Amino acid sequence: MPKKHVLTLEQLESLTSPIRLAIIQRLEMDKQATARELAHRMGRPATALYHHLKQMENLGLIRVAAEQKGTRRPEAVYAMVANQFSSSEAVKTPEGRETYGRAGTRVADAGARAFSSAVSSGEARFTGAERNAMVRFFVLRADKKKLRRLNALLQELEEEATQSCEEGEEIQLTVLLSAIGK
């Protein structure tokens, strides 16, 4: 499987759907899953996912990696087409940047929901070396040197985050970096 897939504008637009974004997030974690497995992990009926899975397959975001025996008929096993997606080409146009903004909002919303759920269920640990929940909000001025340093740290974080463990608890790490409009 390729390491990185460069998204088209149409593919990026598809990921502004909360359900399709959630499917990608589950496949990032699980690597492969059937529609029923995804539905169970997402707390949704499988029938609510089939349309989205077909659309994502047609757009080239996911692929059928295998088939497994189902209760009535064979079930498709889905996987992402690459280990990670890049929006570097799609954001080169004003329309692409607007779409990226909508997708970023969906990612932030998903992060906020995961955080709220962890806090409500009592699963959040806010202190110690095994902390799994935190919120930090920084407003700062950054010259070019500081921006380069912050981006290097974010790249290091991204590399670490994409090396998932086979065991352990699932966590969601959501990072937003944004200029502040005038």
Tab-separated table of C-alpha atoms in Angstrom:
chain	number	residue	atom	x	y	z
A	1	MET	CA	0.000	0.000	0.000
A	2	PRO	CA	1.377	3.437	-0.872
A	3	LYS	CA	2.456	5.570	2.060
A	4	LYS	CA	0.699	8.749	0.897
A	5	HIS	CA	-2.198	9.526	-1.426
A	6	VAL	CA	-2.600	13.062	-2.786
A	7	LEU	CA	-6.277	14.001	-2.604
A	8	THR	CA	-8.177	15.546	-5.465
A	9	LEU	CA	-10.635	18.343	-4.716
A	10	GLU	CA	-13.534	15.901	-5.176
A	11	GLN	CA	-11.964	13.438	-2.700
A	12	LEU	CA	-11.351	16.223	-0.176
A	13	GLU	CA	-14.942	17.405	-0.593
A	14	SER	CA	-16.114	13.864	0.152
A	15	LEU	CA	-14.287	13.979	3.487
A	16	THR	CA	-16.323	16.979	4.661
A	17	SER	CA	-19.055	14.434	5.477
A	18	PRO	CA	-18.839	13.474	9.171
A	19	ILE	CA	-19.737	9.849	8.399
A	20	ARG	CA	-17.121	9.458	5.655
A	21	LEU	CA	-14.518	11.161	7.838
A	22	ALA	CA	-15.391	8.768	10.690
A	23	ILE	CA	-15.012	5.789	8.327
A	24	ILE	CA	-11.524	6.973	7.349
A	25	GLN	CA	-10.603	7.517	11.000
A	26	ARG	CA	-11.738	3.961	11.858
A	27	LEU	CA	-9.839	2.481	8.912
A	28	GLU	CA	-6.722	4.409	9.962
A	29	MET	CA	-6.966	2.665	13.311
A	30	ASP	CA	-8.209	-0.768	12.273
A	31	LYS	CA	-6.464	-0.979	8.857
A	32	GLN	CA	-9.252	-3.205	7.452
A	33	ALA	CA	-12.914	-3.753	8.321
A	34	THR	CA	-16.228	-4.879	6.880
A	35	ALA	CA	-19.229	-2.548	6.788
A	36	ARG	CA	-20.713	-4.391	9.783
A	37	GLU	CA	-17.482	-4.059	11.781
A	38	LEU	CA	-17.254	-0.355	10.975
A	39	ALA	CA	-20.905	0.159	11.878
A	40	HIS	CA	-20.458	-1.603	15.215
A	41	ARG	CA	-17.377	0.464	16.127
A	42	MET	CA	-19.061	3.696	15.032
A	43	GLY	CA	-22.363	2.940	16.783
A	44	ARG	CA	-24.369	3.134	13.557
A	45	PRO	CA	-26.435	0.658	11.539
A	46	ALA	CA	-24.504	-0.954	8.695
A	47	THR	CA	-27.221	0.119	6.250
A	48	ALA	CA	-26.263	3.742	6.976
A	49	LEU	CA	-22.703	3.111	5.733
A	50	TYR	CA	-23.086	1.222	2.442
A	51	HIS	CA	-23.778	4.331	0.342
A	52	HIS	CA	-20.775	6.136	1.844
A	53	LEU	CA	-18.469	3.151	1.404
A	54	LYS	CA	-19.475	2.791	-2.252
A	55	GLN	CA	-18.960	6.501	-2.897
A	56	MET	CA	-15.543	6.447	-1.210
A	57	GLU	CA	-14.560	3.359	-3.186
A	58	ASN	CA	-15.675	5.004	-6.453
A	59	LEU	CA	-13.667	8.132	-5.576
A	60	GLY	CA	-10.532	6.084	-4.894
A	61	LEU	CA	-10.288	6.779	-1.147
A	62	ILE	CA	-10.838	3.196	-0.033
A	63	ARG	CA	-10.554	-0.171	-1.708
A	64	VAL	CA	-11.914	-3.658	-1.227
A	65	ALA	CA	-8.901	-5.455	0.215
A	66	ALA	CA	-10.537	-8.865	0.575
A	67	GLU	CA	-13.807	-10.690	0.983
A	68	GLN	CA	-14.841	-12.782	3.946
A	69	LYS	CA	-17.695	-15.163	4.484
A	70	GLY	CA	-20.769	-13.413	5.823
A	71	THR	CA	-23.899	-14.852	7.379
A	72	ARG	CA	-25.806	-14.707	4.081
A	73	ARG	CA	-23.256	-13.689	1.447
A	74	PRO	CA	-19.615	-12.674	1.190
A	75	GLU	CA	-18.716	-9.350	2.834
A	76	ALA	CA	-16.258	-6.853	1.432
A	77	VAL	CA	-13.315	-5.987	3.673
A	78	TYR	CA	-12.397	-2.316	3.185
A	79	ALA	CA	-9.042	-0.592	3.565
A	80	MET	CA	-7.669	2.851	2.777
A	81	VAL	CA	-5.824	3.229	-0.541
A	82	ALA	CA	-2.776	4.623	1.311
A	83	ASN	CA	-1.503	4.983	4.856
A	84	GLN	CA	-2.209	8.701	4.847
A	85	PHE	CA	-3.869	11.355	2.730
A	86	SER	CA	-2.357	14.660	1.642
A	87	SER	CA	-4.366	17.715	0.672
A	88	SER	CA	-1.297	19.556	-0.663
A	89	GLU	CA	-2.619	19.764	-4.235
A	90	ALA	CA	-6.282	20.375	-3.418
A	91	VAL	CA	-5.507	23.480	-1.324
A	92	LYS	CA	-3.775	25.275	-4.201
A	93	THR	CA	-7.077	26.770	-5.355
A	94	PRO	CA	-9.521	29.036	-3.491
A	95	GLU	CA	-12.201	26.335	-3.793
A	96	GLY	CA	-9.766	23.764	-2.405
A	97	ARG	CA	-8.878	25.986	0.556
A	98	GLU	CA	-12.569	26.537	1.321
A	99	THR	CA	-13.177	22.784	1.174
A	100	TYR	CA	-10.145	22.179	3.382
A	101	GLY	CA	-11.592	24.632	5.892
A	102	ARG	CA	-14.855	22.659	6.006
A	103	ALA	CA	-12.951	19.382	6.381
A	104	GLY	CA	-10.856	20.911	9.188
A	105	THR	CA	-14.020	21.973	10.979
A	106	ARG	CA	-15.327	18.394	10.758
A	107	VAL	CA	-12.054	17.052	12.180
A	108	ALA	CA	-12.215	19.569	15.036
A	109	ASP	CA	-15.854	18.623	15.708
A	110	ALA	CA	-14.937	14.920	15.816
A	111	GLY	CA	-12.095	15.680	18.224
A	112	ALA	CA	-14.398	17.693	20.471
A	113	ARG	CA	-16.998	14.900	20.498
A	114	ALA	CA	-14.348	12.284	21.368
A	115	PHE	CA	-13.011	14.498	24.157
A	116	SER	CA	-16.474	15.167	25.578
A	117	SER	CA	-17.349	11.468	25.456
A	118	ALA	CA	-14.124	10.465	27.236
A	119	VAL	CA	-14.722	13.039	29.958
A	120	SER	CA	-18.405	12.060	30.389
A	121	SER	CA	-17.629	8.332	30.558
A	122	GLY	CA	-14.842	8.802	33.107
A	123	GLU	CA	-12.194	7.380	30.743
A	124	ALA	CA	-10.215	10.633	30.569
A	125	ARG	CA	-6.974	10.887	32.546
A	126	PHE	CA	-5.781	14.487	32.833
A	127	THR	CA	-2.446	14.060	34.616
A	128	GLY	CA	0.631	11.876	34.669
A	129	ALA	CA	2.769	10.155	32.081
A	130	GLU	CA	-0.221	8.146	30.808
A	131	ARG	CA	-2.542	11.147	30.393
A	132	ASN	CA	-4.997	10.544	27.566
A	133	ALA	CA	-6.960	13.804	27.630
A	134	MET	CA	-5.981	17.449	27.597
A	135	VAL	CA	-6.867	20.791	26.070
A	136	ARG	CA	-4.349	23.499	25.340
A	137	PHE	CA	-5.067	26.747	23.597
A	138	PHE	CA	-2.244	29.072	22.616
A	139	VAL	CA	-2.401	32.454	20.980
A	140	LEU	CA	1.073	33.650	20.080
A	141	ARG	CA	3.132	35.631	17.650
A	142	ALA	CA	5.422	33.547	15.487
A	143	ASP	CA	8.095	34.894	13.192
A	144	LYS	CA	9.393	32.735	10.326
A	145	LYS	CA	11.961	31.045	12.561
A	146	LYS	CA	9.327	30.146	15.183
A	147	LEU	CA	6.898	28.917	12.499
A	148	ARG	CA	9.613	26.661	11.065
A	149	ARG	CA	10.324	25.260	14.548
A	150	LEU	CA	6.625	24.687	15.297
A	151	ASN	CA	6.153	22.958	11.946
A	152	ALA	CA	9.185	20.737	12.583
A	153	LEU	CA	7.672	19.720	15.929
A	154	LEU	CA	4.302	19.063	14.269
A	155	GLN	CA	6.048	16.914	11.625
A	156	GLU	CA	7.743	14.927	14.395
A	157	LEU	CA	4.378	14.517	16.143
A	158	GLU	CA	2.765	13.387	12.879
A	159	GLU	CA	5.470	10.778	12.296
A	160	GLU	CA	5.048	9.427	15.828
A	161	ALA	CA	1.246	9.443	15.615
A	162	THR	CA	1.196	7.475	12.344
A	163	GLN	CA	3.171	4.653	13.985
A	164	SER	CA	0.232	3.093	15.837
A	165	CYS	CA	0.736	0.303	18.385
A	166	GLU	CA	-0.959	-3.064	18.009
A	167	GLU	CA	-2.165	-2.956	21.608
A	168	GLY	CA	-3.190	-0.262	24.046
A	169	GLU	CA	-6.055	2.173	24.267
A	170	GLU	CA	-7.381	4.130	21.343
A	171	ILE	CA	-6.884	7.876	21.577
A	172	GLN	CA	-7.698	10.672	19.189
A	173	LEU	CA	-5.174	13.446	18.713
A	174	THR	CA	-6.578	16.537	16.999
A	175	VAL	CA	-4.286	19.423	16.146
A	176	LEU	CA	-5.403	22.715	14.623
A	177	LEU	CA	-2.904	25.349	13.591
A	178	SER	CA	-4.469	28.540	12.314
A	179	ALA	CA	-3.605	32.060	11.444
A	180	ILE	CA	-5.799	34.575	13.234
A	181	GLY	CA	-7.674	36.773	10.809
A	182	LYS	CA	-7.384	40.516	11.152
